[in-house]
Amino acid sequence: MIRLPHGAGEVREYSPRPARPTAPKGGTLTSRTVFSAAHVVADPYADTTPDSPAAVDWDATLSFRRHLWAQGLGVAEAMDTAQRGMGLDWAGAAELIRRSSAEAKAVGGRIACGVGTDQLAGPADLMTVRKAYEEQLALVEETGSQAILMASRALAGAAEGADDYLDMYGHLLRQASEPVILHWLGPMFDPALDGYWGSADLDTATDTFLEVIAAHPDKVDGIKVSLLDAQREIDLRRRLPEGVRCYTGDDFHYPELIAGDDQGFSHALLGIFDPLGPLAAEAVRILDTGDVAGFRAVLDPTVELSRHLFRTPTRFYKTGVVFLAWLAGHQEHFAMVGGLQSARSLPHLARAYELADGLGLFPDPELAESRMKSLLTVYGVSQ
């Protein structure tokens, strides 16, 4: 038994589940392209502060990526799950991209890497934003990885309307040597991106987004949409040019969006597939056989955990992701770059533990229980 905080000053007993049978690893997923946006592992021995450059444990970080590749998943590298703009600066992200891309080549793993403008420290004009994008795009292409053009805080601040977005993305797509993934990240993940594509009205913004794609369909492999609005994503994917994929970034509705309907489906590029890696791969392998009901039976029960981790303020979901990686034994500590391990409350983490345990996400439930108890003891919850 373990005593978990529940409500205001209350504690209740919880009985952890026994170990869950592990699904076989390996094998290519055929019916959907699935990326897990992976977190970085901090170096707990580094003498850092929340506002100093990130210190990364590279061995543990790359080991986690090998874990994801072993499941058959792709890795979406240096995305917001890796704390871009929330602890990981551009120098750290660049090193992460280089190392992960080399590791992907070594093991035959699929990888796509985030391209942004986070080397810019403050307000910038459009030309400066363009040069920042170009620098990051060049680095990703040098590594041989696919590029994901991320939404830019600097562009959101510099653009005066839709035309500025059309010009910026048109220029970058013409420069790209291979088709890229366009990423539309909603303000629930990053408030600085409110009004992206030149309008706070999502219908108007969607029209601009689609105009960018229509002008360069040969340079757009797909789009990643993170607006947490399932119907809007469905409507958007039905308007995409033929051959342009929709990668869902909706951590609230991913099972039904990936399953799709008689008019199409979404592929996946999800932060929740960091902790759900083995279950996500198991579900898609079932979907590969045409068994939609079986796919949903595996993945639907995970939504409660995902909604919990991504609850408002959504941008702090990364804390729960790293917490679960620690409990699952993928890293030896619960430290995060930028000190972000403090961004969620103890009751929030306790509920995440309970939900993840119920899903059988911990390869060693006894280890997870022991680590959870150690955290509770630090917070003064006796066992």
Short mmCIF file of C-alpha atoms in Angstrom, two decimals:
data_model
loop_
_atom_site.label_atom_id
_atom_site.label_comp_id
_atom_site.label_asym_id
_atom_site.label_seq_id
_atom_site.Cartn_x
_atom_site.Cartn_y
_atom_site.Cartn_z
CA MET A 1 0.00 0.00 0.00
CA ILE A 2 1.00 3.59 -0.57
CA ARG A 3 -0.51 6.70 1.05
CA LEU A 4 -1.28 9.38 -1.55
CA PRO A 5 -2.38 12.99 -0.92
CA HIS A 6 -5.99 13.47 -1.93
CA GLY A 7 -7.75 16.81 -1.61
CA ALA A 8 -6.99 19.50 0.97
CA GLY A 9 -4.79 17.88 3.57
CA GLU A 10 -6.29 14.42 3.06
CA VAL A 11 -4.40 11.19 2.46
CA ARG A 12 -5.81 7.91 1.19
CA GLU A 13 -4.36 4.47 0.63
CA TYR A 14 -3.74 3.08 -2.84
CA SER A 15 -2.77 -0.43 -3.80
CA PRO A 16 -0.42 -0.53 -6.82
CA ARG A 17 -1.23 -2.88 -9.69
CA PRO A 18 0.93 -5.91 -10.49
CA ALA A 19 3.29 -5.78 -13.46
CA ARG A 20 1.59 -5.67 -16.86
CA PRO A 21 2.68 -8.13 -19.56
CA THR A 22 5.01 -6.34 -21.96
CA ALA A 23 4.08 -6.24 -25.64
CA PRO A 24 6.79 -7.35 -28.09
CA LYS A 25 9.04 -4.53 -29.31
CA GLY A 26 10.18 -3.68 -32.79
CA GLY A 27 8.70 -3.75 -36.23
CA THR A 28 7.67 -0.90 -38.48
CA LEU A 29 4.26 0.69 -37.94
CA THR A 30 2.51 0.61 -41.30
CA SER A 31 -0.93 2.21 -41.08
CA ARG A 32 0.15 5.47 -39.42
CA THR A 33 3.31 7.53 -39.10
CA VAL A 34 3.81 8.08 -35.38
CA PHE A 35 6.27 10.43 -33.71
CA SER A 36 6.83 10.76 -29.98
CA ALA A 37 7.95 14.24 -28.95
CA ALA A 38 10.67 13.25 -26.50
CA HIS A 39 11.83 14.98 -23.32
CA VAL A 40 15.40 15.72 -22.30
CA VAL A 41 17.03 14.35 -19.15
CA ALA A 42 18.75 16.97 -16.99
CA ASP A 43 22.16 16.48 -15.42
CA PRO A 44 21.30 16.44 -11.68
CA TYR A 45 24.94 16.96 -10.65
CA ALA A 46 25.35 20.23 -12.54
CA ASP A 47 25.52 23.38 -10.42
CA THR A 48 22.87 25.35 -12.30
CA THR A 49 20.08 27.84 -11.66
CA PRO A 50 16.67 28.09 -13.38
CA ASP A 51 17.90 30.87 -15.64
CA SER A 52 21.29 29.39 -16.55
CA PRO A 53 21.99 27.31 -19.67
CA ALA A 54 20.61 23.80 -19.48
CA ALA A 55 22.86 20.98 -18.32
CA VAL A 56 21.78 17.77 -20.08
CA ASP A 57 22.58 14.16 -19.23
CA TRP A 58 23.31 13.10 -22.79
CA ASP A 59 23.64 9.39 -22.10
CA ALA A 60 20.24 9.16 -20.42
CA THR A 61 18.64 11.44 -23.01
CA LEU A 62 19.83 9.30 -25.92
CA SER A 63 18.97 6.09 -24.08
CA PHE A 64 15.37 7.24 -23.86
CA ARG A 65 15.29 7.87 -27.59
CA ARG A 66 16.58 4.35 -28.20
CA HIS A 67 13.70 3.13 -26.03
CA LEU A 68 11.21 4.91 -28.29
CA TRP A 69 12.84 3.69 -31.50
CA ALA A 70 12.81 0.14 -30.12
CA GLN A 71 9.01 0.40 -29.91
CA GLY A 72 8.84 1.30 -33.61
CA LEU A 73 8.05 4.95 -32.96
CA GLY A 74 9.68 7.95 -34.59
CA VAL A 75 11.24 10.68 -32.47
CA ALA A 76 10.22 14.31 -32.83
CA GLU A 77 13.32 16.00 -31.49
CA ALA A 78 13.86 19.39 -29.89
CA MET A 79 10.15 20.18 -29.70
CA ASP A 80 8.33 21.89 -26.84
CA THR A 81 8.32 18.57 -24.92
CA ALA A 82 12.11 18.95 -24.79
CA GLN A 83 11.52 22.33 -23.08
CA ARG A 84 12.40 24.54 -26.04
CA GLY A 85 12.00 28.04 -24.69
CA MET A 86 11.35 26.67 -21.17
CA GLY A 87 14.81 25.74 -19.95
CA LEU A 88 16.53 24.48 -23.11
CA ASP A 89 18.18 27.28 -25.09
CA TRP A 90 19.19 27.15 -28.75
CA ALA A 91 22.76 26.05 -27.98
CA GLY A 92 21.40 23.09 -26.03
CA ALA A 93 18.77 22.34 -28.67
CA ALA A 94 21.39 22.42 -31.43
CA GLU A 95 23.55 19.92 -29.56
CA LEU A 96 20.49 17.76 -28.93
CA ILE A 97 19.64 17.76 -32.64
CA ARG A 98 23.19 16.81 -33.63
CA ARG A 99 23.46 14.00 -31.09
CA SER A 100 19.99 12.56 -31.65
CA SER A 101 20.31 12.69 -35.42
CA ALA A 102 23.60 10.78 -35.25
CA GLU A 103 22.02 8.24 -32.90
CA ALA A 104 19.04 7.82 -35.24
CA LYS A 105 21.39 7.01 -38.11
CA ALA A 106 23.27 4.51 -35.94
CA VAL A 107 20.15 2.55 -34.95
CA GLY A 108 17.98 3.14 -38.01
CA GLY A 109 15.42 5.25 -36.17
CA ARG A 110 13.12 7.81 -37.74
CA ILE A 111 13.67 11.39 -36.59
CA ALA A 112 12.33 14.87 -37.31
CA CYS A 113 13.70 17.97 -35.58
CA GLY A 114 12.22 21.28 -34.54
CA VAL A 115 13.27 24.46 -36.37
CA GLY A 116 12.46 27.71 -34.60
CA THR A 117 13.87 31.10 -33.71
CA ASP A 118 14.63 30.71 -30.02
CA GLN A 119 18.21 31.96 -30.39
CA LEU A 120 16.61 35.42 -30.43
CA ALA A 121 16.53 36.84 -26.91
CA GLY A 122 14.01 39.62 -27.44
CA PRO A 123 11.92 41.52 -29.99
CA ALA A 124 13.22 41.27 -33.55
CA ASP A 125 12.31 42.52 -37.00
CA LEU A 126 11.14 40.19 -39.73
CA MET A 127 14.53 39.91 -41.44
CA THR A 128 16.17 38.92 -38.16
CA VAL A 129 13.46 36.33 -37.59
CA ARG A 130 14.04 34.96 -41.10
CA LYS A 131 17.78 34.62 -40.53
CA ALA A 132 17.17 32.82 -37.24
CA TYR A 133 14.85 30.34 -38.94
CA GLU A 134 17.39 29.86 -41.74
CA GLU A 135 20.19 29.11 -39.28
CA GLN A 136 18.18 26.39 -37.56
CA LEU A 137 16.85 24.94 -40.81
CA ALA A 138 20.39 24.68 -42.15
CA LEU A 139 21.57 22.81 -39.05
CA VAL A 140 18.73 20.28 -39.19
CA GLU A 141 19.25 19.66 -42.90
CA GLU A 142 23.00 19.21 -42.33
CA THR A 143 22.23 16.35 -39.93
CA GLY A 144 20.06 14.63 -42.56
CA SER A 145 16.94 14.84 -40.38
CA GLN A 146 13.50 16.00 -41.44
CA ALA A 147 12.64 19.56 -40.42
CA ILE A 148 9.61 20.62 -38.40
CA LEU A 149 8.98 24.35 -38.85
CA MET A 150 7.82 25.37 -35.39
CA ALA A 151 5.71 28.38 -34.54
CA SER A 152 7.89 31.34 -33.56
CA ARG A 153 7.31 33.72 -30.66
CA ALA A 154 9.52 36.23 -32.42
CA LEU A 155 7.46 36.02 -35.61
CA ALA A 156 4.24 36.40 -33.63
CA GLY A 157 5.69 39.59 -32.17
CA ALA A 158 7.05 41.00 -35.42
CA ALA A 159 4.29 40.13 -37.90
CA GLU A 160 1.69 42.78 -38.60
CA GLY A 161 -0.73 40.54 -40.43
CA ALA A 162 -1.28 37.45 -42.55
CA ASP A 163 0.94 38.68 -45.39
CA ASP A 164 4.00 38.60 -43.14
CA TYR A 165 3.33 34.94 -42.33
CA LEU A 166 2.77 34.11 -46.00
CA ASP A 167 6.04 35.79 -46.96
CA MET A 168 8.05 34.19 -44.12
CA TYR A 169 6.85 30.64 -44.60
CA GLY A 170 6.93 30.93 -48.39
CA HIS A 171 10.59 31.93 -48.22
CA LEU A 172 11.47 29.09 -45.83
CA LEU A 173 9.63 26.46 -47.83
CA ARG A 174 11.34 27.53 -51.03
CA GLN A 175 14.68 27.14 -49.23
CA ALA A 176 13.92 23.73 -47.71
CA SER A 177 15.64 20.91 -49.57
CA GLU A 178 13.08 18.30 -48.48
CA PRO A 179 9.40 18.42 -47.48
CA VAL A 180 8.90 19.70 -43.94
CA ILE A 181 6.24 19.42 -41.26
CA LEU A 182 4.50 22.70 -40.39
CA HIS A 183 3.66 23.06 -36.71
CA TRP A 184 0.72 25.13 -35.46
CA LEU A 185 1.00 25.32 -31.68
CA GLY A 186 -1.96 26.89 -29.90
CA PRO A 187 -1.73 29.53 -27.14
CA MET A 188 -2.75 26.97 -24.50
CA PHE A 189 0.74 25.52 -24.98
CA ASP A 190 2.45 28.91 -25.36
CA PRO A 191 0.51 32.12 -24.66
CA ALA A 192 3.03 34.12 -26.73
CA LEU A 193 1.64 32.42 -29.86
CA ASP A 194 -1.85 33.88 -29.53
CA GLY A 195 -3.00 35.27 -32.89
CA TYR A 196 -0.58 33.16 -34.93
CA TRP A 197 -1.05 33.27 -38.71
CA GLY A 198 -2.11 36.88 -38.34
CA SER A 199 -5.44 36.57 -36.57
CA ALA A 200 -6.91 35.56 -33.21
CA ASP A 201 -9.93 34.29 -35.16
CA LEU A 202 -9.15 30.63 -35.78
CA ASP A 203 -11.19 30.44 -38.98
CA THR A 204 -9.24 33.32 -40.47
CA ALA A 205 -5.94 31.90 -39.21
CA THR A 206 -6.80 28.51 -40.73
CA ASP A 207 -7.38 30.09 -44.13
CA THR A 208 -3.93 31.69 -44.01
CA PHE A 209 -2.34 28.42 -42.87
CA LEU A 210 -3.95 26.58 -45.78
CA GLU A 211 -2.85 29.30 -48.19
CA VAL A 212 0.77 28.67 -47.19
CA ILE A 213 0.37 24.94 -47.86
CA ALA A 214 -1.51 25.39 -51.14
CA ALA A 215 1.29 27.57 -52.50
CA HIS A 216 3.97 24.94 -51.73
CA PRO A 217 2.35 21.48 -51.51
CA ASP A 218 5.53 19.79 -52.76
CA LYS A 219 7.48 21.18 -49.79
CA VAL A 220 4.98 20.23 -47.07
CA ASP A 221 5.07 16.62 -45.89
CA GLY A 222 2.39 17.38 -43.36
CA ILE A 223 1.07 19.62 -40.63
CA LYS A 224 1.09 19.18 -36.87
CA VAL A 225 -1.93 20.77 -35.25
CA SER A 226 -1.95 21.37 -31.47
CA LEU A 227 -5.17 23.28 -30.81
CA LEU A 228 -6.97 20.70 -28.60
CA ASP A 229 -10.05 21.03 -30.83
CA ALA A 230 -10.87 17.71 -32.50
CA GLN A 231 -13.53 18.98 -34.90
CA ARG A 232 -11.34 21.84 -36.07
CA GLU A 233 -8.54 19.38 -36.82
CA ILE A 234 -10.92 17.11 -38.74
CA ASP A 235 -12.23 20.04 -40.76
CA LEU A 236 -8.67 21.19 -41.47
CA ARG A 237 -7.35 17.81 -42.57
CA ARG A 238 -10.25 17.45 -45.02
CA ARG A 239 -9.10 20.66 -46.70
CA LEU A 240 -5.46 19.65 -47.12
CA PRO A 241 -4.06 19.14 -50.63
CA GLU A 242 -3.70 15.52 -51.66
CA GLY A 243 -0.51 14.01 -50.27
CA VAL A 244 -0.17 16.42 -47.33
CA ARG A 245 -0.57 14.59 -44.04
CA CYS A 246 -2.16 15.74 -40.81
CA TYR A 247 -0.18 14.81 -37.69
CA THR A 248 -2.37 15.23 -34.66
CA GLY A 249 -0.88 17.10 -31.74
CA ASP A 250 -4.17 16.92 -29.82
CA ASP A 251 -3.36 15.30 -26.49
CA PHE A 252 -7.07 15.27 -25.54
CA HIS A 253 -8.61 13.50 -28.56
CA TYR A 254 -5.82 11.49 -30.18
CA PRO A 255 -7.51 8.03 -30.26
CA GLU A 256 -10.45 9.10 -32.42
CA LEU A 257 -8.30 11.40 -34.57
CA ILE A 258 -5.76 8.67 -35.32
CA ALA A 259 -8.52 6.09 -35.91
CA GLY A 260 -10.16 8.50 -38.33
CA ASP A 261 -13.38 8.19 -40.27
CA ASP A 262 -14.55 7.37 -43.79
CA GLN A 263 -13.00 10.63 -45.04
CA GLY A 264 -9.53 10.26 -43.59
CA PHE A 265 -7.40 10.07 -40.46
CA SER A 266 -4.56 11.76 -38.64
CA HIS A 267 -1.04 10.50 -38.16
CA ALA A 268 0.53 11.44 -34.82
CA LEU A 269 3.18 13.72 -33.36
CA LEU A 270 2.41 13.81 -29.66
CA GLY A 271 4.02 14.70 -26.36
CA ILE A 272 1.83 12.16 -24.57
CA PHE A 273 3.47 9.41 -26.64
CA ASP A 274 6.61 10.02 -24.57
CA PRO A 275 5.21 8.23 -21.48
CA LEU A 276 2.76 6.15 -23.55
CA GLY A 277 5.39 4.89 -26.02
CA PRO A 278 4.91 1.12 -25.57
CA LEU A 279 1.11 1.36 -25.36
CA ALA A 280 0.94 3.70 -28.35
CA ALA A 281 3.03 1.32 -30.45
CA GLU A 282 0.95 -1.66 -29.32
CA ALA A 283 -2.26 0.16 -30.29
CA VAL A 284 -1.00 1.15 -33.75
CA ARG A 285 0.18 -2.39 -34.45
CA ILE A 286 -3.36 -3.53 -33.76
CA LEU A 287 -4.62 -0.80 -36.09
CA ASP A 288 -2.19 -2.05 -38.74
CA THR A 289 -4.30 -5.23 -38.89
CA GLY A 290 -7.46 -3.20 -39.55
CA ASP A 291 -8.82 -3.71 -36.03
CA VAL A 292 -10.05 -0.21 -35.16
CA ALA A 293 -12.01 -1.42 -32.11
CA GLY A 294 -8.93 -3.16 -30.74
CA PHE A 295 -6.86 -0.01 -31.31
CA ARG A 296 -9.40 2.07 -29.40
CA ALA A 297 -9.61 -0.52 -26.61
CA VAL A 298 -5.88 -0.05 -25.94
CA LEU A 299 -5.64 3.71 -26.41
CA ASP A 300 -8.94 5.08 -25.11
CA PRO A 301 -8.15 4.28 -21.45
CA THR A 302 -4.99 6.42 -21.68
CA VAL A 303 -6.88 9.65 -22.35
CA GLU A 304 -7.66 10.30 -18.68
CA LEU A 305 -3.95 10.33 -17.89
CA SER A 306 -3.20 12.55 -20.87
CA ARG A 307 -5.89 15.05 -19.96
CA HIS A 308 -4.53 15.12 -16.43
CA LEU A 309 -0.95 15.78 -17.52
CA PHE A 310 -2.05 18.45 -20.01
CA ARG A 311 -4.50 20.23 -17.73
CA THR A 312 -4.28 24.01 -17.45
CA PRO A 313 -1.67 25.54 -17.44
CA THR A 314 -1.04 23.13 -20.33
CA ARG A 315 2.55 24.25 -20.94
CA PHE A 316 3.59 22.54 -17.69
CA TYR A 317 2.68 19.07 -18.96
CA LYS A 318 6.41 18.42 -19.34
CA THR A 319 6.73 18.04 -15.56
CA GLY A 320 4.39 15.05 -15.54
CA VAL A 321 6.12 13.51 -18.56
CA VAL A 322 9.53 13.57 -16.87
CA PHE A 323 8.04 12.44 -13.56
CA LEU A 324 6.62 9.32 -15.21
CA ALA A 325 9.93 8.64 -16.98
CA TRP A 326 11.61 8.64 -13.56
CA LEU A 327 9.02 6.33 -12.04
CA ALA A 328 9.28 3.98 -15.03
CA GLY A 329 13.05 3.68 -14.58
CA HIS A 330 14.11 5.53 -17.72
CA GLN A 331 16.17 7.97 -15.65
CA GLU A 332 17.61 7.97 -12.14
CA HIS A 333 16.18 11.22 -10.83
CA PHE A 334 13.31 13.72 -11.04
CA ALA A 335 15.30 16.84 -11.90
CA MET A 336 14.48 18.97 -14.94
CA VAL A 337 16.29 21.69 -16.83
CA GLY A 338 15.18 25.07 -15.58
CA GLY A 339 14.00 23.54 -12.30
CA LEU A 340 10.65 22.73 -13.92
CA GLN A 341 10.11 19.73 -11.63
CA SER A 342 8.48 22.25 -9.28
CA ALA A 343 5.85 23.30 -11.84
CA ARG A 344 3.20 20.79 -10.70
CA SER A 345 1.82 20.14 -7.24
CA LEU A 346 2.26 16.97 -5.20
CA PRO A 347 -1.45 16.01 -5.53
CA HIS A 348 -1.12 16.40 -9.31
CA LEU A 349 1.91 14.11 -9.41
CA ALA A 350 0.26 11.60 -7.09
CA ARG A 351 -2.74 11.35 -9.39
CA ALA A 352 -0.43 10.95 -12.39
CA TYR A 353 1.27 8.05 -10.60
CA GLU A 354 -2.05 6.40 -9.84
CA LEU A 355 -3.35 6.72 -13.40
CA ALA A 356 -0.11 5.53 -14.98
CA ASP A 357 0.07 2.58 -12.61
CA GLY A 358 -3.48 1.64 -13.50
CA LEU A 359 -2.50 1.57 -17.18
CA GLY A 360 0.44 -0.72 -16.48
CA LEU A 361 2.98 1.85 -17.68
CA PHE A 362 5.62 0.90 -15.13
CA PRO A 363 7.82 -2.04 -16.18
CA ASP A 364 8.80 -2.43 -12.51
CA PRO A 365 5.83 -1.42 -10.29
CA GLU A 366 7.86 -1.95 -7.14
CA LEU A 367 10.49 0.53 -8.34
CA ALA A 368 7.78 3.05 -9.21
CA GLU A 369 6.18 2.61 -5.80
CA SER A 370 9.52 3.01 -4.03
CA ARG A 371 10.33 6.19 -5.94
CA MET A 372 6.86 7.61 -5.37
CA LYS A 373 7.21 6.96 -1.64
CA SER A 374 10.59 8.71 -1.59
CA LEU A 375 9.04 11.80 -3.18
CA LEU A 376 6.11 11.73 -0.75
CA THR A 377 8.53 11.53 2.17
CA VAL A 378 10.36 14.65 0.94
CA TYR A 379 7.02 16.46 0.95
CA GLY A 380 6.22 15.25 4.46
CA VAL A 381 3.68 12.53 3.61
CA SER A 382 4.68 9.66 5.90
CA GLN A 383 4.35 6.08 4.70
#
